[in-house]
PDB file of C-alpha atoms in Angstrom:
ATOM      1  CA  MET A   1      61.621  70.037 156.815  1.00 38.00           C
ATOM      2  CA  SER A   2      64.466  70.776 158.883  1.00 39.00           C
ATOM      3  CA  GLN A   3      64.070  70.709 162.784  1.00 45.00           C
ATOM      4  CA  SER A   4      65.040  74.200 162.949  1.00 42.00           C
ATOM      5  CA  ALA A   5      62.332  75.198 160.496  1.00 42.00           C
ATOM      6  CA  GLN A   6      59.781  73.461 162.647  1.00 45.00           C
ATOM      7  CA  ILE A   7      60.850  75.240 165.898  1.00 46.00           C
ATOM      8  CA  GLU A   8      60.628  78.584 163.870  1.00 49.00           C
ATOM      9  CA  THR A   9      57.062  77.965 162.945  1.00 49.00           C
ATOM     10  CA  GLN A  10      55.832  76.324 166.214  1.00 85.00           C
ATOM     11  CA  PHE A  11      53.426  78.289 168.363  1.00 95.00           C
ATOM     12  CA  TRP A  12      54.602  79.235 171.872  1.00 96.00           C
ATOM     13  CA  ILE A  13      52.263  79.166 174.881  1.00 97.00           C
ATOM     14  CA  ALA A  14      52.945  80.765 178.339  1.00 98.00           C
ATOM     15  CA  VAL A  15      51.088  79.121 181.411  1.00 98.00           C
ATOM     16  CA  VAL A  16      51.116  81.613 184.354  1.00 98.00           C
ATOM     17  CA  ASP A  17      49.595  79.699 187.311  1.00 97.00           C
ATOM     18  CA  ASP A  18      50.522  79.406 191.083  1.00 96.00           C
ATOM     19  CA  ASN A  19      49.412  75.854 190.983  1.00 95.00           C
ATOM     20  CA  GLU A  20      52.305  73.710 190.046  1.00 95.00           C
ATOM     21  CA  PRO A  21      50.074  70.619 189.251  1.00 95.00           C
ATOM     22  CA  VAL A  22      48.017  72.685 186.778  1.00 95.00           C
ATOM     23  CA  CYS A  23      51.100  74.017 185.054  1.00 96.00           C
ATOM     24  CA  ARG A  24      52.383  70.404 184.658  1.00 97.00           C
ATOM     25  CA  SER A  25      49.142  69.150 183.221  1.00 96.00           C
ATOM     26  CA  LEU A  26      48.795  72.051 180.943  1.00 97.00           C
ATOM     27  CA  SER A  27      52.129  71.752 179.750  1.00 97.00           C
ATOM     28  CA  LEU A  28      51.647  68.025 179.054  1.00 96.00           C
ATOM     29  CA  LEU A  29      48.506  68.508 177.197  1.00 96.00           C
ATOM     30  CA  LEU A  30      49.733  71.459 175.065  1.00 96.00           C
ATOM     31  CA  ARG A  31      53.053  69.739 174.134  1.00 95.00           C
ATOM     32  CA  SER A  32      51.238  66.742 173.127  1.00 94.00           C
ATOM     33  CA  LYS A  33      49.459  69.012 170.630  1.00 94.00           C
ATOM     34  CA  GLY A  34      52.649  70.288 169.145  1.00 93.00           C
ATOM     35  CA  TYR A  35      52.929  73.766 171.059  1.00 96.00           C
ATOM     36  CA  GLY A  36      55.925  74.861 172.732  1.00 95.00           C
ATOM     37  CA  VAL A  37      55.195  75.670 176.339  1.00 96.00           C
ATOM     38  CA  ALA A  38      56.844  77.638 179.169  1.00 97.00           C
ATOM     39  CA  THR A  39      55.407  77.711 182.673  1.00 97.00           C
ATOM     40  CA  PHE A  40      55.737  80.498 185.318  1.00 97.00           C
ATOM     41  CA  PRO A  41      54.649  80.153 188.742  1.00 96.00           C
ATOM     42  CA  ASN A  42      53.418  83.821 189.093  1.00 96.00           C
ATOM     43  CA  GLY A  43      53.308  87.084 187.247  1.00 95.00           C
ATOM     44  CA  LEU A  44      56.470  88.242 188.606  1.00 94.00           C
ATOM     45  CA  ALA A  45      58.344  85.429 187.323  1.00 95.00           C
ATOM     46  CA  PHE A  46      56.651  85.901 183.910  1.00 96.00           C
ATOM     47  CA  LEU A  47      57.616  89.541 183.767  1.00 94.00           C
ATOM     48  CA  SER A  48      61.172  88.633 184.703  1.00 93.00           C
ATOM     49  CA  ARG A  49      61.584  86.135 181.629  1.00 92.00           C
ATOM     50  CA  GLU A  50      64.647  86.414 179.521  1.00 85.00           C
ATOM     51  CA  LYS A  51      64.406  89.025 176.714  1.00 81.00           C
ATOM     52  CA  GLY A  52      63.402  87.675 173.343  1.00 79.00           C
ATOM     53  CA  GLN A  53      61.261  84.818 174.928  1.00 83.00           C
ATOM     54  CA  ASP A  54      58.007  85.655 173.179  1.00 91.00           C
ATOM     55  CA  PHE A  55      54.700  83.722 173.126  1.00 96.00           C
ATOM     56  CA  ASN A  56      51.844  83.464 170.823  1.00 97.00           C
ATOM     57  CA  CYS A  57      49.332  83.138 173.639  1.00 98.00           C
ATOM     58  CA  ILE A  58      49.329  83.618 177.417  1.00 98.00           C
ATOM     59  CA  LEU A  59      47.321  81.477 179.723  1.00 98.00           C
ATOM     60  CA  ILE A  60      46.695  83.425 182.869  1.00 98.00           C
ATOM     61  CA  ASP A  61      45.355  82.330 186.218  1.00 97.00           C
ATOM     62  CA  PHE A  62      42.931  84.786 187.872  1.00 96.00           C
ATOM     63  CA  LYS A  63      43.893  84.425 191.629  1.00 94.00           C
ATOM     64  CA  MET A  64      47.711  84.453 192.060  1.00 91.00           C
ATOM     65  CA  SER A  65      50.084  86.600 194.279  1.00 86.00           C
ATOM     66  CA  PRO A  66      51.406  89.342 194.184  1.00 84.00           C
ATOM     67  CA  HIS A  67      49.850  89.991 190.866  1.00 84.00           C
ATOM     68  CA  ASP A  68      46.320  88.470 190.176  1.00 94.00           C
ATOM     69  CA  GLY A  69      45.524  87.883 186.582  1.00 96.00           C
ATOM     70  CA  PHE A  70      44.178  91.287 185.708  1.00 97.00           C
ATOM     71  CA  ALA A  71      47.084  93.225 187.228  1.00 96.00           C
ATOM     72  CA  LEU A  72      49.388  91.016 185.128  1.00 97.00           C
ATOM     73  CA  LEU A  73      47.549  91.662 182.117  1.00 97.00           C
ATOM     74  CA  GLN A  74      47.277  95.455 182.861  1.00 97.00           C
ATOM     75  CA  GLU A  75      50.982  95.450 183.142  1.00 95.00           C
ATOM     76  CA  LEU A  76      51.718  93.611 179.992  1.00 95.00           C
ATOM     77  CA  ARG A  77      49.437  95.903 178.108  1.00 96.00           C
ATOM     78  CA  SER A  78      50.938  98.995 179.748  1.00 96.00           C
ATOM     79  CA  GLY A  79      54.366  97.734 178.640  1.00 93.00           C
ATOM     80  CA  GLY A  80      53.318  97.312 174.881  1.00 93.00           C
ATOM     81  CA  ASN A  81      52.753  93.660 175.126  1.00 94.00           C
ATOM     82  CA  ASP A  82      49.704  92.679 173.083  1.00 95.00           C
ATOM     83  CA  THR A  83      49.892  88.870 173.140  1.00 96.00           C
ATOM     84  CA  PRO A  84      46.396  87.308 173.252  1.00 98.00           C
ATOM     85  CA  ALA A  85      45.790  86.182 176.757  1.00 98.00           C
ATOM     86  CA  ILE A  86      43.223  83.977 178.002  1.00 98.00           C
ATOM     87  CA  MET A  87      42.150  83.700 181.759  1.00 97.00           C
ATOM     88  CA  ILE A  88      42.035  80.652 183.522  1.00 97.00           C
ATOM     89  CA  THR A  89      40.412  80.241 186.975  1.00 94.00           C
ATOM     90  CA  GLY A  90      38.849  77.836 189.511  1.00 90.00           C
ATOM     91  CA  TRP A  91      36.748  80.885 190.962  1.00 87.00           C
ATOM     92  CA  GLN A  92      33.063  80.995 190.063  1.00 86.00           C
ATOM     93  CA  SER A  93      31.782  84.517 189.695  1.00 86.00           C
ATOM     94  CA  PRO A  94      28.788  85.540 187.788  1.00 85.00           C
ATOM     95  CA  ASP A  95      30.306  88.921 186.343  1.00 93.00           C
ATOM     96  CA  LEU A  96      33.926  87.397 185.891  1.00 94.00           C
ATOM     97  CA  LEU A  97      33.630  86.682 182.118  1.00 94.00           C
ATOM     98  CA  ARG A  98      32.376  90.296 181.482  1.00 95.00           C
ATOM     99  CA  GLN A  99      35.218  91.746 183.506  1.00 96.00           C
ATOM    100  CA  ALA A 100      37.879  89.578 181.906  1.00 97.00           C
ATOM    101  CA  LEU A 101      36.745  90.765 178.402  1.00 97.00           C
ATOM    102  CA  GLN A 102      36.582  94.234 179.314  1.00 97.00           C
ATOM    103  CA  ALA A 103      40.102  94.065 180.787  1.00 97.00           C
ATOM    104  CA  GLY A 104      41.268  92.537 177.407  1.00 97.00           C
ATOM    105  CA  PHE A 105      41.309  88.854 177.886  1.00 98.00           C
ATOM    106  CA  LYS A 106      40.298  87.076 174.873  1.00 97.00           C
ATOM    107  CA  ASP A 107      38.303  84.259 176.655  1.00 96.00           C
ATOM    108  CA  LEU A 108      37.764  82.806 180.228  1.00 96.00           C
ATOM    109  CA  ILE A 109      38.191  79.124 180.862  1.00 95.00           C
ATOM    110  CA  TYR A 110      36.970  77.705 184.283  1.00 93.00           C
ATOM    111  CA  LYS A 111      38.932  74.949 185.998  1.00 89.00           C
ATOM    112  CA  PRO A 112      38.622  72.058 185.860  1.00 86.00           C
ATOM    113  CA  MET A 113      38.580  72.648 182.167  1.00 85.00           C
ATOM    114  CA  LEU A 114      37.955  70.291 179.324  1.00 89.00           C
ATOM    115  CA  ASP A 115      40.953  69.857 177.056  1.00 93.00           C
ATOM    116  CA  ASP A 116      38.743  70.663 173.966  1.00 94.00           C
ATOM    117  CA  THR A 117      37.343  73.882 175.356  1.00 95.00           C
ATOM    118  CA  LEU A 118      40.947  75.213 176.029  1.00 96.00           C
ATOM    119  CA  LEU A 119      42.363  74.033 172.794  1.00 96.00           C
ATOM    120  CA  ALA A 120      39.219  75.689 170.920  1.00 96.00           C
ATOM    121  CA  ALA A 121      39.862  78.956 172.730  1.00 97.00           C
ATOM    122  CA  ILE A 122      43.625  78.838 171.930  1.00 97.00           C
ATOM    123  CA  ASP A 123      42.823  78.034 168.327  1.00 95.00           C
ATOM    124  CA  ARG A 124      40.647  81.154 168.372  1.00 96.00           C
ATOM    125  CA  VAL A 125      43.508  83.552 169.448  1.00 96.00           C
ATOM    126  CA  LEU A 126      46.352  82.116 167.358  1.00 94.00           C
ATOM    127  CA  PRO A 127      47.281  83.834 164.025  1.00 82.00           C
ATOM    128  CA  VAL A 128      46.090  81.811 160.979  1.00 72.00           C
TER     129      VAL A 128
END
């Protein structure tokens, strides 16, 4: 298989998190599993990305400024972007999972996260 064919069939994941070490570690993990990865330090940076830069899954941090994870997902959905999104957070709240699922997130993963837990969540939302 040619290199260009591999790139065309590769899944791409966006990581939107204002914690640079989290972006770096997730990027290393996901790349080691064969995913293409792009990181963004906040929702505005993600929304301002180049046209045509599409993703198969978006990992979105809950607490960011100026957009929190809920506001970013709402803006994406109102703009017609239906890419599966998984919320990642270090905040513990008994009702957060319900809120995230109602908002349209496919899952919620708490930091610090186990690699297998995150990878299983990603596998569940990617197309077969």
